[in-house]
mmCIF file of C-alpha atoms in Angstrom:
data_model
loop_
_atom_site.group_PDB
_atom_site.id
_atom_site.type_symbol
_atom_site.label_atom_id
_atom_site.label_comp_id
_atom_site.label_asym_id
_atom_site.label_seq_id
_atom_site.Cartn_x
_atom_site.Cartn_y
_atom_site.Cartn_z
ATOM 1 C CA UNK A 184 48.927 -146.371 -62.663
ATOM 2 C CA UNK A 185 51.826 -144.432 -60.684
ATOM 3 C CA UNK A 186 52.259 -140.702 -61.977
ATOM 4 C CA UNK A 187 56.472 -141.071 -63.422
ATOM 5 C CA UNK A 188 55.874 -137.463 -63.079
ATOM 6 C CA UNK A 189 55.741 -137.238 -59.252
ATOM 7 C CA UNK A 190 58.709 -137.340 -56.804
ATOM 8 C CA UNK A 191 59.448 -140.987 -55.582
ATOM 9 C CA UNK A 192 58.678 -141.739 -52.112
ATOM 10 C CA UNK A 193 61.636 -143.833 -51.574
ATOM 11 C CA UNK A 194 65.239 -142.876 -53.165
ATOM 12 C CA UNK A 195 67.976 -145.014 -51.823
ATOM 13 C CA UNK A 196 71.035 -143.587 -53.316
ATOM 14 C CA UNK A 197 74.356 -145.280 -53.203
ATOM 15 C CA UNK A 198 73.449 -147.244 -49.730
ATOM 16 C CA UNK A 199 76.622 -148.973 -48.121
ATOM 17 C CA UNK A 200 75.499 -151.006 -44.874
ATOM 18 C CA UNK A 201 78.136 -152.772 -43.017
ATOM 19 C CA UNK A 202 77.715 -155.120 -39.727
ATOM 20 C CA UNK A 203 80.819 -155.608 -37.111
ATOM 21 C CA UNK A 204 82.168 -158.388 -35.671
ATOM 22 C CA UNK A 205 85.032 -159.837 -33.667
ATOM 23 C CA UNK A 206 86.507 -160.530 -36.767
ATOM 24 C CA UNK A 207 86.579 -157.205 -38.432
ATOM 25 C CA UNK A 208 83.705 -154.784 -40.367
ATOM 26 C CA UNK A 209 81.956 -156.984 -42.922
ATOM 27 C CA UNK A 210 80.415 -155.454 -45.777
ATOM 28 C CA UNK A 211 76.582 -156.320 -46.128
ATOM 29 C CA UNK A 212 75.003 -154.006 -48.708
ATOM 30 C CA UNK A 213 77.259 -152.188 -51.269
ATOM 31 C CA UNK A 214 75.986 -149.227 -53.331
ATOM 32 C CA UNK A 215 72.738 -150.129 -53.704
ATOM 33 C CA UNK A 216 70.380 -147.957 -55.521
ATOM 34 C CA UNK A 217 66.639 -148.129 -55.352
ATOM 35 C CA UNK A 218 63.833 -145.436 -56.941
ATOM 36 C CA UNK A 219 60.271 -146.013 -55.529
ATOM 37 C CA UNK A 220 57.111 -144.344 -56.226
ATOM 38 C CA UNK A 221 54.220 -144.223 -54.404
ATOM 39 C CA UNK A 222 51.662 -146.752 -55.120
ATOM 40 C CA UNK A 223 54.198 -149.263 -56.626
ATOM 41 C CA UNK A 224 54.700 -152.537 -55.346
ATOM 42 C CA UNK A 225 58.423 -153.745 -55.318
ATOM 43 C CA UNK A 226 60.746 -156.715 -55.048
ATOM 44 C CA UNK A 227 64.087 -157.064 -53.255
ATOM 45 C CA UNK A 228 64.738 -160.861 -54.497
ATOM 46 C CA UNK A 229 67.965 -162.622 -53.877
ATOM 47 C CA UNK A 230 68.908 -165.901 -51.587
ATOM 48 C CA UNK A 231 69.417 -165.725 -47.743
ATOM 49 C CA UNK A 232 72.607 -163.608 -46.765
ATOM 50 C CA UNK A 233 72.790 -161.556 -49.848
ATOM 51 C CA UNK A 234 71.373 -158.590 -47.782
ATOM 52 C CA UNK A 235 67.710 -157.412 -48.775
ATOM 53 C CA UNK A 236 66.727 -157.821 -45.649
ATOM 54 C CA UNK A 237 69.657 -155.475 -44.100
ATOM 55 C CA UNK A 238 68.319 -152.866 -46.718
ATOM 56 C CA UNK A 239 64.976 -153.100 -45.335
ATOM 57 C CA UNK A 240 66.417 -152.483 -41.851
ATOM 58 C CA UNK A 241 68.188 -149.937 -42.889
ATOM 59 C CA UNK A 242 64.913 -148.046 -44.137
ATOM 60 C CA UNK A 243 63.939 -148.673 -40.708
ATOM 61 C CA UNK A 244 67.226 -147.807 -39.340
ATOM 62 C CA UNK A 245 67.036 -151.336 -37.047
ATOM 63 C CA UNK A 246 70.344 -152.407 -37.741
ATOM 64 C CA UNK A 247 71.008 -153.311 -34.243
ATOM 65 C CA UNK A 248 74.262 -152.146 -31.995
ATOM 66 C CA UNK A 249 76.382 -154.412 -34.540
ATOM 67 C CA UNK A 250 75.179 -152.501 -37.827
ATOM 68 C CA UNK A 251 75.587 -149.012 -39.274
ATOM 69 C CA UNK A 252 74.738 -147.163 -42.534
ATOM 70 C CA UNK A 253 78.508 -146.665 -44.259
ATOM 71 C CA UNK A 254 76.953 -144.223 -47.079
ATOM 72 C CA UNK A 255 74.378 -143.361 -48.969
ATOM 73 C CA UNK A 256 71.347 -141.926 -48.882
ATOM 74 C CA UNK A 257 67.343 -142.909 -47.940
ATOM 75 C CA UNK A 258 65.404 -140.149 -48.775
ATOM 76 C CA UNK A 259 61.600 -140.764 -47.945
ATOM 77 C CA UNK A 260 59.606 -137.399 -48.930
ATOM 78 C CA UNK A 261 63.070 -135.884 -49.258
ATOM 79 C CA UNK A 262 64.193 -136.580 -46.049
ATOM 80 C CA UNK A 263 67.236 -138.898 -45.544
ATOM 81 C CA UNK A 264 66.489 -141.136 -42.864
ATOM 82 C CA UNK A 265 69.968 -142.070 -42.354
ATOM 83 C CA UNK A 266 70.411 -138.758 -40.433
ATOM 84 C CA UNK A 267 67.537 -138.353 -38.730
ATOM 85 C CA UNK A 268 67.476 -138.376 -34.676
ATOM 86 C CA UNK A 269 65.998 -140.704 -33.073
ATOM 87 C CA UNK A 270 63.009 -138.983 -31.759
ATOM 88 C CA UNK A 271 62.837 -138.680 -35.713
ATOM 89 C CA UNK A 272 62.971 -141.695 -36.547
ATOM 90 C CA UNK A 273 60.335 -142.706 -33.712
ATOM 91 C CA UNK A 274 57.835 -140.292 -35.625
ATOM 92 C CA UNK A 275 58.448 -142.003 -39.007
ATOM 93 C CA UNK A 276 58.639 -145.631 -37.571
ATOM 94 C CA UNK A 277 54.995 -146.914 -37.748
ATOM 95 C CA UNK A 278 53.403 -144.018 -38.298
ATOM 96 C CA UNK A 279 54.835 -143.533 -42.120
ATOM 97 C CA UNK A 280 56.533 -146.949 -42.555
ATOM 98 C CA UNK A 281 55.718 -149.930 -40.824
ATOM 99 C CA UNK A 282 56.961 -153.297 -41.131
ATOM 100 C CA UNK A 283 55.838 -156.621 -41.342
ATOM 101 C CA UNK A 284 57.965 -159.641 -40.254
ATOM 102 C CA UNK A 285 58.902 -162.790 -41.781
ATOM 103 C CA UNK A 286 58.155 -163.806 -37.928
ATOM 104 C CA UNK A 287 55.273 -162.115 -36.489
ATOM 105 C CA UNK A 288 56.787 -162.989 -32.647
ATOM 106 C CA UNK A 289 59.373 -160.404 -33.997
ATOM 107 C CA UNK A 290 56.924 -157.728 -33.947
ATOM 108 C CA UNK A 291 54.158 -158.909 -31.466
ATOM 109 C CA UNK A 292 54.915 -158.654 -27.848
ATOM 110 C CA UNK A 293 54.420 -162.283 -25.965
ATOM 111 C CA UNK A 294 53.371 -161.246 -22.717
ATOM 112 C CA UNK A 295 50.511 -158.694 -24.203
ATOM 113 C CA UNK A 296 47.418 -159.111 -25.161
ATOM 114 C CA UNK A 297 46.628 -158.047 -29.016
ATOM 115 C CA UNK A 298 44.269 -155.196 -27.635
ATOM 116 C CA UNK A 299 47.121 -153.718 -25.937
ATOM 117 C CA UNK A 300 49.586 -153.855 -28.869
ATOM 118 C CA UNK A 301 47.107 -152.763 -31.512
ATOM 119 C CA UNK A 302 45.548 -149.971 -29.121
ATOM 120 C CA UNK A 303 48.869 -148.664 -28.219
ATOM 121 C CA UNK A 304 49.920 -147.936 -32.210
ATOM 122 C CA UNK A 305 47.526 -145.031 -32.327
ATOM 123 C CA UNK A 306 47.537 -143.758 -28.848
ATOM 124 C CA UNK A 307 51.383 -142.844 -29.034
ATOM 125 C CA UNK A 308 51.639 -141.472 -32.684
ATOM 126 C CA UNK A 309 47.867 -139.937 -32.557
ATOM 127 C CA UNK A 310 46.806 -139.508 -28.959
ATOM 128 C CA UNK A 311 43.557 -140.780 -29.486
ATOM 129 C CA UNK A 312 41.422 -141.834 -26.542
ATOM 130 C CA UNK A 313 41.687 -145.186 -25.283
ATOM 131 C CA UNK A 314 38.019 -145.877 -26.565
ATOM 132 C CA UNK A 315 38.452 -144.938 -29.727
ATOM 133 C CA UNK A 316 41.490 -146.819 -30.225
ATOM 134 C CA UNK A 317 39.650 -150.313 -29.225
ATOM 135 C CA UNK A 318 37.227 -149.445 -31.815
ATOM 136 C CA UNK A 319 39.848 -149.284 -34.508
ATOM 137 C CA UNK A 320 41.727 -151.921 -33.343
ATOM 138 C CA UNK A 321 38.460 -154.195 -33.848
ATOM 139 C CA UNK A 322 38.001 -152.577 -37.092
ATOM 140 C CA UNK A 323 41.644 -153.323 -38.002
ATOM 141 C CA UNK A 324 41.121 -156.688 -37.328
ATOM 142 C CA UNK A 325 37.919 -157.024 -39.350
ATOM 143 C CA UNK A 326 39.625 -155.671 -42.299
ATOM 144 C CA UNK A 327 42.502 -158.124 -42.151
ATOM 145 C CA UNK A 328 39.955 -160.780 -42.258
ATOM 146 C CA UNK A 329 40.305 -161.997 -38.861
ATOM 147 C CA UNK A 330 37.059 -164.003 -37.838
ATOM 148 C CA UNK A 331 35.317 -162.735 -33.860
ATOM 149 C CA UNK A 332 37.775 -159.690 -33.355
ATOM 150 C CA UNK A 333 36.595 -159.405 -29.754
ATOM 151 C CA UNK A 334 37.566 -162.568 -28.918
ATOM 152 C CA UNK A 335 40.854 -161.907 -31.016
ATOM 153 C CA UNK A 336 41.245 -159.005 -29.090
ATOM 154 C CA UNK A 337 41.912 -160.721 -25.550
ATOM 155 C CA UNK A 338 44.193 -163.099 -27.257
ATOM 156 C CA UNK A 339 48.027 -163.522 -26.332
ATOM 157 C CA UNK A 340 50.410 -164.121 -29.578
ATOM 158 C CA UNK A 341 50.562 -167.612 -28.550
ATOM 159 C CA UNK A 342 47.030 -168.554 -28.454
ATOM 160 C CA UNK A 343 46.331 -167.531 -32.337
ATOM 161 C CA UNK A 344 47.624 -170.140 -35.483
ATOM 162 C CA UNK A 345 50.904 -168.630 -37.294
ATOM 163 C CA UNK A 346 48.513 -167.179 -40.324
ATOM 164 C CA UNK A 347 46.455 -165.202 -37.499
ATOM 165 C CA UNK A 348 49.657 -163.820 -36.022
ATOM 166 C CA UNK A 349 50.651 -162.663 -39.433
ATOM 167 C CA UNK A 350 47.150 -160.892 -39.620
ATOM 168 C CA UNK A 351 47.286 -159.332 -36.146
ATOM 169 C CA UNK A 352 51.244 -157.974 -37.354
ATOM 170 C CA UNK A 353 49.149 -156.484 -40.930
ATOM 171 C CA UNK A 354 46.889 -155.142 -38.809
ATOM 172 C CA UNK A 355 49.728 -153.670 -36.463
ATOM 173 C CA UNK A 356 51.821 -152.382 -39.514
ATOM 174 C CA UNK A 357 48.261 -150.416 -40.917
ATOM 175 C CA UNK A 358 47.051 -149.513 -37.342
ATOM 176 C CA UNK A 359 48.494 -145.228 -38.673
ATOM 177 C CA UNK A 360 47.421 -145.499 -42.361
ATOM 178 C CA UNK A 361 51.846 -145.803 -43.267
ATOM 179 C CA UNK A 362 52.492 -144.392 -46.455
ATOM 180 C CA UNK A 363 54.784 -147.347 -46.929
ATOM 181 C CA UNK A 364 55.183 -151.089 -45.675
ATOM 182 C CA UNK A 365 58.268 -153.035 -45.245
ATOM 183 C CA UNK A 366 57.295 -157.058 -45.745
ATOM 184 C CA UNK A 367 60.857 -158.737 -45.020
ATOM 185 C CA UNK A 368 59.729 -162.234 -46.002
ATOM 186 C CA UNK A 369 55.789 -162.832 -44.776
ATOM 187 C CA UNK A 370 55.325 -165.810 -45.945
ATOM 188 C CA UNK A 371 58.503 -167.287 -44.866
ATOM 189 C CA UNK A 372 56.960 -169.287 -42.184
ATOM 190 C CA UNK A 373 53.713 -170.409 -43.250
ATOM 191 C CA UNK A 374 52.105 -173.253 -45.344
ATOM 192 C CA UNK A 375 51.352 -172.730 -48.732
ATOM 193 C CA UNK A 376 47.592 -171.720 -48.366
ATOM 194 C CA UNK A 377 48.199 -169.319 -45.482
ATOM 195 C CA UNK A 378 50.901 -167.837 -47.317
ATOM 196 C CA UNK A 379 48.708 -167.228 -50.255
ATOM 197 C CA UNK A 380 46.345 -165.456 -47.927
ATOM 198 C CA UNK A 381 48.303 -163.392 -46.845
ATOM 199 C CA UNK A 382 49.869 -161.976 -50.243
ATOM 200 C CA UNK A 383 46.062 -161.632 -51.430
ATOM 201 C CA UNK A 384 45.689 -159.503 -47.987
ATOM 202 C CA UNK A 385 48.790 -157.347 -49.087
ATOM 203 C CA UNK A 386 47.431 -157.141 -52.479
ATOM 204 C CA UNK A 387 43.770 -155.721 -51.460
ATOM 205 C CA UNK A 388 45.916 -153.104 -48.957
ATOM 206 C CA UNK A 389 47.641 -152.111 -51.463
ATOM 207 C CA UNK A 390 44.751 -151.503 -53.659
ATOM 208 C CA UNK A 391 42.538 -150.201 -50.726
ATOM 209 C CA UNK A 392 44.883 -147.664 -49.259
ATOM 210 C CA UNK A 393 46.809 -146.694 -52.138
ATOM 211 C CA UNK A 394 50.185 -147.864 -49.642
ATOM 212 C CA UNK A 395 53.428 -148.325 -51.222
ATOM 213 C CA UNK A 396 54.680 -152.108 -50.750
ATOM 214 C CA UNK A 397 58.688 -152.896 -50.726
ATOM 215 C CA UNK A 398 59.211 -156.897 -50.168
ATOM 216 C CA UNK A 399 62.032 -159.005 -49.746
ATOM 217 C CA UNK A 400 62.091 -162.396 -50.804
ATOM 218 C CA UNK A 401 63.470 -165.228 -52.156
ATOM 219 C CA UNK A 402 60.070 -166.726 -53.371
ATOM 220 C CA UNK A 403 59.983 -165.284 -57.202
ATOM 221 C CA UNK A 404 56.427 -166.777 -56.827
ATOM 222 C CA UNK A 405 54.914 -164.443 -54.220
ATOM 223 C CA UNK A 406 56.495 -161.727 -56.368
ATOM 224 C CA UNK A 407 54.609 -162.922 -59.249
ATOM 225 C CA UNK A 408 51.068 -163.055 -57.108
ATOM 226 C CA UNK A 409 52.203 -159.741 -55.871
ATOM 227 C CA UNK A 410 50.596 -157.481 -58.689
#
């Protein structure tokens, strides 16, 4: 049970996100308000274009050269991450929060293998030695149920099924221990049984690691297996 007591770890105050076009500014996300503590597992639910998945890139502060945080405030431990530097942000990104995509080609690079993309994670934000970042990669991959993690480990993106990719981007998103993950639609793309999998694998991270979860979807369902 979360302690009411204890300061959130996400406050979005009074967030205004717009993107810019040809056409003009367009208005994507107006005053929105969010309180999250830590532990909690929560829903940004609405139908495509309605904009929770611009707030979760505006957590992340990916908004792209188009995109730009109007107003507002995201405070994560108290600090607003809409004014952080980059070389802030860099710190925060995947280290603190990490994010899992509704497309895991989004987040994995094609042209490396999956030891290179998991190793890397902790050997910028910890500077562990290579060594003892293939052993936690393998162990990564282990705990997101991912059968042979050796062999998984000389893989390209392309050679695993879409449910493995998603695994190898959970494993990516918990390679630093984040105090939060961002899941912008995970199942999106996957059958029905795969996408179950994966929402039980969110649910025993969640439960294992004590991480705060913030998902948007459309899928009321998931939200409802989510708990």
């Amino acid at each position: 049970m979360t302690d009411t007591c204890e300061a959130p770890i996400l406050d979005i105050r009074d967030l205004n996100v717009s993107y810019y076009t040809r056409a003009g500014e367009i208005p994507a996300v107006i005053d929105f308000s969010l309180t999250v503590q830590r532990g909690e597992t929560i829903g940004l639910v609405g139908e495509s274009g309605c904009g929770k998945s611009t707030v979760a890139m505006a957590i992340m502060n990916y908004l792209g050269a188009n995109g730009g945080i109007k107003g507002g405030e995201i405070l994560f431990k108290g600090r607003d991450l809409a004014k952080m530097t980059e070389p802030e942000l860099r710190e925060v990104r995947g280290s603190e929060i990490s994010m899992i995509y509704q497309e895991p080609f989004a987040a994995l690079n094609p042209s490396l293998t999956v030891a290179t993309q998991l190793m890397e994670v902790p050997m910028v934000h910890e500077g562990v030695s290579e060594r003892e970042a293939h052993e936690r990669a393998v162990q990564m991959l282990a705990d997101v149920r991912l059968p042979d993690p050796e062999r998984i480990m000389k893989a390209y993106p392309h050679q695993l099924s879409g449910g493995q990719q998603q695994r190898v981007a959970c494993a990516r998103a918990l390679a630093n221990d984040p105090a939060i993950i961002l899941a912008d639609e995970p199942t999106g793309n996957l059958d029905l049984r795969t996408g179950q999998e994966i929402i039980n694998l969110l649910n025993e991270m969640k439960e294992e690691e004590h991480i705060t979860i913030v998902t948007a979807t459309h899928d009321l369902k998931m939200l409802s297996c989510s708990d």
